[in-house]
Amino acid sequence: MTSSQFIFSIYLLTFALSLQTIFGASPLFHFCLSSAGNFTTNDPYGSNLKTLLGNLHYQTPPQGFGNSSVGSNSYQTYGLALCRGDVNATACETCVNKASNELHKRRPYNKGAIIWYDNCLLKYLNTDFFHQIDNQNKSFTWNVKNVSNPTTFNNKTKELLSKLAKEASVSPKLYEVGELELSESNKLYGLVQCTRDLSNSECFTCPDTAIGELHFYSDGKEGGRVVGGSCNIRYEIYPFVMY
Ligand SMILES: *[C@@H]1O[C@H](CO)[C@@H](O)[C@H](O)[C@H]1NC(C)=O
Ligand SMILES: *[C@@H]1O[C@H](CO)[C@@H](O)[C@H](O)[C@H]1NC(C)=O
Ligand SMILES: *[C@@H]1O[C@H](CO)[C@@H](O)[C@H](O)[C@H]1NC(C)=O
Ligand SMILES: *[C@@H]1O[C@H](CO)[C@@H](O)[C@H](O)[C@H]1NC(C)=O
Ligand SMILES: *[C@@H]1O[C@H](CO)[C@@H](O)[C@H](O)[C@H]1NC(C)=O
Ligand SMILES: *[C@@H]1O[C@H](CO)[C@@H](O)[C@H](O)[C@H]1NC(C)=O
């Protein structure tokens, strides 16, 4: 990721988070993949994209993951959708629909875009991005509250997330959640999830890289998360998913 993309993401994220507080249903974050370019109203890319989004809407809810490609040559579009591992089919469908409507509203003519919500991720692009770790399109959020013992705490977050990354990488849904005791009354909760186009080893590498980047923003913070095009990780000191 270039530093400008990086800073841009932080700026947008702060904005998105403040919106989320107000409206609840707002996306965590979205990117237009502007280097992919735009299409015009009569471009077949537009109708291919529409078909693609329809496919994802249909494919994703039952398994929590969908991937599709529509069209050929310069009009071909590729896309995937992923719901958080504990989200049921109904809620998954709602989220994927919302994501696709929202991108259509915000980025009507972009050939590529990504959007994240708490419950799902939707991404499409005019090139084949399957089976590759997306290290570029990534954003970071954190809880502003500081913990009292950052060194030990950071160690614990790493320990938990690294363990979850190992487990997620060999699990059928490439998804794992878990907890770690911090003290008698405090626990740490974590989540690791990859898009299911990744191989097992890629699904270890992607979150492992993100864990290595956590300290840029979340060092000693009560919560942190990294959402990317291929994986996401999160830790909090309260439970945030259903088991
Ligand atoms: C693509 O469309 C966006 C508006 O959606 C516009 O801001 C941008 O300049 C366009 N990019 C190109 C390369 O035409
Ligand atoms: C979607 O993923 C499955 C499983 O990896 C693969 O067999 C299929 O070819 C993919 N679809 C597209 C359009 O790439
Ligand atoms: C699916 O999850 C939503 C949100 O957690 C919940 O309100 C709903 O009752 C669930 N539906 C089913 C069929 O379990
Ligand atoms: C990430 O986004 C950029 C544009 O910002 C796009 O060109 C690139 O293909 C994306 N990377 C991947 C691996 O999908
Ligand atoms: C957390 O610590 C940092 C630096 O150690 C400080 O700048 C920041 O104000 C603290 N945040 C809160 C919410 O106390
Ligand atoms: C952090 O973990 C490393 C090994 O994982 C260990 O050597 C070190 O003592 C730990 N530090 C603290 C403060 O817990």
Coordinates of C-alpha atoms and ligand atoms in Angstrom, one line a residue:
M1 CA 0.0 0.0 0.0
T2 CA 1.3 3.5 -0.8
S3 CA 1.5 5.9 2.0
S4 CA -1.1 8.2 0.4
Q5 CA -3.6 5.3 0.2
F6 CA -2.8 4.6 3.7
I7 CA -3.5 8.0 5.1
F8 CA -6.6 8.3 2.9
S9 CA -7.9 5.2 4.5
I10 CA -7.4 6.5 8.0
Y11 CA -9.2 9.7 7.1
L12 CA -12.1 8.0 5.6
L13 CA -12.3 5.5 8.3
T14 CA -12.7 8.2 11.0
F15 CA -15.4 9.7 8.9
A16 CA -17.1 6.4 8.4
L17 CA -17.0 5.5 12.1
S18 CA -18.5 8.8 13.1
L19 CA -21.3 8.2 10.5
Q20 CA -21.7 4.7 11.9
T21 CA -22.3 6.0 15.4
I22 CA -25.1 8.2 14.1
F23 CA -26.8 5.9 11.6
G24 CA -25.8 2.4 12.8
A25 CA -26.2 0.8 9.4
S26 CA -23.5 2.7 7.6
P27 CA -20.6 0.8 6.2
L28 CA -17.4 0.5 8.1
F29 CA -15.5 1.6 5.1
H30 CA -15.5 1.6 1.4
F31 CA -12.9 2.1 -1.3
C32 CA -13.4 2.7 -5.0
L33 CA -10.7 0.9 -6.8
S34 CA -10.2 4.0 -9.0
S35 CA -7.2 2.6 -10.9
A36 CA -9.7 0.1 -12.4
G37 CA -11.3 3.1 -14.2
N38 CA -15.0 3.8 -14.9
F39 CA -17.5 2.5 -17.4
T40 CA -20.1 4.4 -19.2
T41 CA -23.9 4.1 -19.2
N42 CA -24.1 1.8 -22.3
D43 CA -21.0 -0.2 -21.6
P44 CA -21.6 -3.9 -21.4
Y45 CA -19.5 -3.9 -18.2
G46 CA -22.5 -2.3 -16.4
S47 CA -24.9 -5.1 -17.3
N48 CA -22.2 -7.7 -16.5
L49 CA -21.7 -6.1 -13.1
K50 CA -25.5 -6.2 -12.5
T51 CA -25.6 -9.9 -13.3
L52 CA -22.5 -10.5 -11.1
L53 CA -24.2 -8.7 -8.1
G54 CA -27.3 -10.8 -8.7
N55 CA -25.2 -14.0 -8.7
L56 CA -23.5 -13.0 -5.4
H57 CA -26.9 -12.1 -3.9
Y58 CA -28.1 -15.6 -4.7
Q59 CA -24.9 -17.5 -4.0
T60 CA -23.6 -16.0 -0.8
P61 CA -26.3 -16.4 1.9
P62 CA -26.4 -20.2 2.1
Q63 CA -22.7 -20.7 2.6
G64 CA -21.6 -17.2 3.7
F65 CA -19.4 -16.9 0.7
G66 CA -19.9 -16.3 -3.0
N67 CA -17.6 -15.8 -6.0
S68 CA -18.5 -15.1 -9.6
S69 CA -17.3 -13.8 -12.8
V70 CA -19.4 -12.5 -15.7
G71 CA -18.6 -11.4 -19.3
S72 CA -15.4 -11.7 -21.3
N73 CA -12.4 -9.7 -22.4
S74 CA -12.5 -6.1 -21.4
Y75 CA -16.1 -6.4 -20.2
Q76 CA -15.4 -9.1 -17.7
T77 CA -16.1 -8.5 -14.1
Y78 CA -15.0 -10.5 -11.0
G79 CA -16.6 -10.4 -7.6
L80 CA -16.9 -12.0 -4.2
A81 CA -19.0 -11.5 -1.1
L82 CA -18.2 -12.9 2.4
C83 CA -20.4 -12.8 5.5
R84 CA -18.9 -13.0 9.0
G85 CA -18.8 -16.6 10.0
D86 CA -21.5 -16.4 12.7
V87 CA -24.0 -14.5 10.5
N88 CA -27.0 -16.5 9.5
A89 CA -28.3 -16.7 5.9
T90 CA -31.1 -14.1 6.4
A91 CA -28.8 -11.5 7.9
C92 CA -26.1 -12.4 5.3
E93 CA -28.6 -11.7 2.5
T94 CA -29.6 -8.4 4.0
C95 CA -26.0 -7.3 4.3
V96 CA -25.0 -8.4 0.8
N97 CA -28.0 -6.5 -0.6
K98 CA -27.2 -3.4 1.4
A99 CA -23.6 -3.6 0.3
S100 CA -24.4 -3.8 -3.3
N101 CA -27.0 -1.0 -3.2
E102 CA -24.7 1.2 -1.3
L103 CA -21.8 0.7 -3.8
H104 CA -24.2 1.3 -6.6
K105 CA -25.3 4.6 -5.0
R106 CA -21.7 5.7 -4.1
R107 CA -19.8 4.4 -7.0
P108 CA -22.3 3.9 -9.9
Y109 CA -19.6 3.8 -12.7
N110 CA -16.5 2.4 -11.0
K111 CA -15.2 -0.8 -12.5
G112 CA -13.9 -1.8 -9.1
A113 CA -15.0 -1.3 -5.5
I114 CA -14.9 -2.8 -2.0
I115 CA -17.2 -2.2 0.9
W116 CA -17.2 -3.6 4.4
Y117 CA -19.8 -3.8 7.0
D118 CA -19.7 -5.6 10.4
N119 CA -21.6 -8.5 8.8
C120 CA -20.1 -8.7 5.3
L121 CA -17.6 -7.7 2.7
L122 CA -18.3 -7.2 -1.0
K123 CA -15.7 -6.6 -3.7
Y124 CA -15.6 -6.5 -7.5
L125 CA -13.0 -5.6 -10.0
N126 CA -12.3 -5.8 -13.7
T127 CA -9.4 -8.2 -13.3
D128 CA -9.1 -11.7 -11.8
F129 CA -8.2 -11.1 -8.1
F130 CA -9.1 -14.6 -6.9
H131 CA -6.6 -16.7 -5.1
Q132 CA -4.4 -13.7 -4.3
I133 CA -3.8 -11.9 -1.1
D134 CA -5.0 -8.3 -1.3
N135 CA -2.5 -6.4 0.7
Q136 CA -3.4 -3.1 -0.8
N137 CA -7.0 -2.5 0.1
K138 CA -6.9 -2.5 3.8
S139 CA -8.1 -0.3 6.6
F140 CA -7.4 -0.1 10.3
T141 CA -9.6 0.9 13.2
W142 CA -9.1 0.9 16.9
N143 CA -10.7 1.8 20.2
V144 CA -9.2 5.0 21.5
K145 CA -9.2 3.7 25.1
N146 CA -5.8 2.7 26.4
V147 CA -5.1 -0.4 28.5
S148 CA -3.2 0.0 31.7
N149 CA -0.5 -2.6 30.9
P150 CA 0.2 -2.3 27.2
T151 CA 3.3 -4.6 27.0
T152 CA 1.5 -7.6 28.5
F153 CA -1.7 -6.8 26.7
N154 CA -0.1 -6.5 23.3
N155 CA 1.5 -9.8 23.8
K156 CA -1.8 -11.4 24.7
T157 CA -3.6 -9.9 21.6
K158 CA -0.8 -11.3 19.4
E159 CA -0.9 -14.7 21.2
L160 CA -4.7 -15.0 20.7
L161 CA -4.8 -13.7 17.1
S162 CA -1.9 -15.9 16.0
K163 CA -3.5 -18.9 17.5
L164 CA -6.8 -18.0 15.7
A165 CA -5.0 -17.4 12.4
K166 CA -3.5 -20.9 12.6
E167 CA -6.9 -22.4 13.4
A168 CA -8.8 -20.3 10.8
S169 CA -6.4 -21.3 8.0
V170 CA -7.3 -25.0 8.4
S171 CA -11.0 -24.5 9.1
P172 CA -13.6 -25.1 6.4
K173 CA -15.0 -21.6 6.6
L174 CA -11.6 -20.0 7.0
Y175 CA -13.0 -18.4 10.1
E176 CA -12.2 -18.7 13.8
V177 CA -13.2 -16.8 17.0
G178 CA -11.9 -17.4 20.5
E179 CA -11.0 -15.9 23.8
L180 CA -8.1 -15.7 26.2
E181 CA -8.2 -15.0 29.9
L182 CA -6.5 -11.8 30.9
S183 CA -7.2 -11.9 34.6
E184 CA -9.9 -13.4 36.8
S185 CA -12.5 -11.0 35.6
N186 CA -11.2 -9.9 32.2
K187 CA -11.1 -11.7 28.9
L188 CA -9.8 -10.9 25.4
Y189 CA -12.0 -11.8 22.4
G190 CA -10.7 -12.3 18.9
L191 CA -11.7 -13.1 15.4
V192 CA -9.9 -14.1 12.2
Q193 CA -11.5 -14.6 8.8
C194 CA -10.3 -15.0 5.2
T195 CA -12.2 -14.9 1.9
R196 CA -12.6 -18.5 0.8
D197 CA -10.8 -18.1 -2.5
L198 CA -7.6 -18.2 -0.5
S199 CA -5.7 -21.4 0.1
N200 CA -4.9 -22.6 3.6
S201 CA -1.4 -21.3 3.6
E202 CA -2.6 -17.9 2.1
C203 CA -5.2 -17.8 4.9
F204 CA -2.4 -18.0 7.4
T205 CA -0.2 -15.4 5.7
C206 CA -2.9 -12.8 5.2
P207 CA -4.0 -12.5 8.9
D208 CA -0.4 -13.0 10.0
T209 CA 0.6 -9.9 8.1
A210 CA -2.3 -8.0 9.5
I211 CA -1.3 -9.1 13.0
G212 CA 2.1 -7.7 12.3
E213 CA 0.6 -4.4 11.3
L214 CA -1.7 -4.0 14.3
H215 CA 0.9 -2.2 16.4
F216 CA 0.9 0.7 14.0
Y217 CA -2.5 1.8 15.4
S218 CA -3.8 -0.5 18.1
D219 CA -0.8 -0.8 20.4
G220 CA -2.1 -0.8 23.9
K221 CA -5.6 0.0 22.8
E222 CA -8.6 -1.8 24.1
G223 CA -9.7 -2.9 20.7
G224 CA -8.4 -3.1 17.2
R225 CA -9.3 -4.4 13.8
V226 CA -7.9 -4.7 10.3
V227 CA -10.3 -5.2 7.4
G228 CA -8.8 -6.1 4.1
G229 CA -9.9 -7.4 0.7
S230 CA -8.8 -11.0 1.6
C231 CA -8.9 -11.2 5.4
N232 CA -9.9 -9.4 8.6
I233 CA -8.9 -9.6 12.2
R234 CA -10.3 -8.1 15.3
Y235 CA -9.8 -8.1 19.1
E236 CA -11.9 -6.5 21.8
I237 CA -12.2 -6.8 25.6
Y238 CA -15.9 -7.6 25.2
P239 CA -17.6 -10.4 23.2
F240 CA -18.6 -9.1 19.7
V241 CA -19.8 -12.2 17.9
M242 CA -22.1 -15.1 18.6
Y243 CA -20.5 -18.5 19.1
Ligands
LIG1 C1 -14.7 8.0 -12.5 O1 -15.9 8.5 -11.9 C2 -15.7 9.3 -10.7 C3 -17.1 9.6 -10.2 O2 -17.8 8.4 -9.9 C4 -14.9 10.5 -11.0 O3 -14.7 11.3 -9.9 C5 -13.6 10.1 -11.7 O4 -12.9 11.3 -12.1 C6 -13.8 9.2 -12.9 N1 -12.5 8.7 -13.3 C7 -12.1 8.7 -14.6 C8 -10.7 8.1 -14.8 O5 -12.8 9.1 -15.4
LIG2 C1 -15.4 -19.8 -7.3 O1 -14.7 -20.6 -6.4 C2 -14.7 -22.0 -6.7 C3 -14.0 -22.7 -5.6 O2 -12.7 -22.2 -5.4 C4 -14.1 -22.2 -8.1 O3 -14.2 -23.6 -8.4 C5 -14.8 -21.4 -9.1 O4 -14.2 -21.5 -10.3 C6 -14.8 -19.9 -8.7 N1 -15.6 -19.2 -9.6 C7 -15.1 -18.3 -10.4 C8 -16.0 -17.5 -11.3 O5 -13.9 -18.0 -10.4
LIG3 C1 -30.6 -14.3 12.0 O1 -29.8 -13.4 12.7 C2 -30.6 -12.2 13.1 C3 -29.6 -11.2 13.6 O2 -28.8 -11.8 14.6 C4 -31.7 -12.6 14.0 O3 -32.4 -11.4 14.3 C5 -32.6 -13.6 13.3 O4 -33.6 -14.0 14.2 C6 -31.8 -14.8 12.8 N1 -32.7 -15.6 12.0 C7 -32.7 -16.9 12.1 C8 -33.6 -17.6 11.1 O5 -32.1 -17.5 12.9
LIG4 C1 -6.6 -2.9 -4.6 O1 -7.1 -1.7 -5.0 C2 -6.4 -1.2 -6.1 C3 -6.9 0.2 -6.4 O2 -6.9 1.0 -5.3 C4 -6.6 -2.1 -7.3 O3 -5.9 -1.6 -8.4 C5 -6.0 -3.4 -6.9 O4 -6.2 -4.4 -8.0 C6 -6.6 -4.0 -5.6 N1 -5.8 -5.1 -5.2 C7 -6.2 -6.3 -5.2 C8 -5.2 -7.4 -4.9 O5 -7.4 -6.6 -5.4
LIG5 C1 -3.8 7.0 25.1 O1 -2.5 7.2 25.2 C2 -1.9 8.1 24.2 C3 -0.4 8.1 24.3 O2 0.1 7.2 25.1 C4 -2.5 9.5 24.5 O3 -2.1 10.4 23.5 C5 -4.1 9.4 24.4 O4 -4.6 10.6 24.7 C6 -4.6 8.3 25.3 N1 -6.0 8.1 25.1 C7 -6.9 8.2 26.0 C8 -8.4 8.0 25.6 O5 -6.7 8.4 27.2
LIG6 C1 5.8 -11.3 25.3 O1 6.0 -12.5 24.6 C2 7.3 -13.0 24.4 C3 7.2 -14.3 23.6 O2 6.1 -14.4 22.9 C4 8.0 -13.2 25.7 O3 9.3 -13.5 25.5 C5 7.9 -11.9 26.5 O4 8.5 -12.1 27.8 C6 6.5 -11.4 26.7 N1 6.5 -10.1 27.4 C7 5.6 -9.8 28.3 C8 5.8 -8.5 29.0 O5 4.7 -10.5 28.6

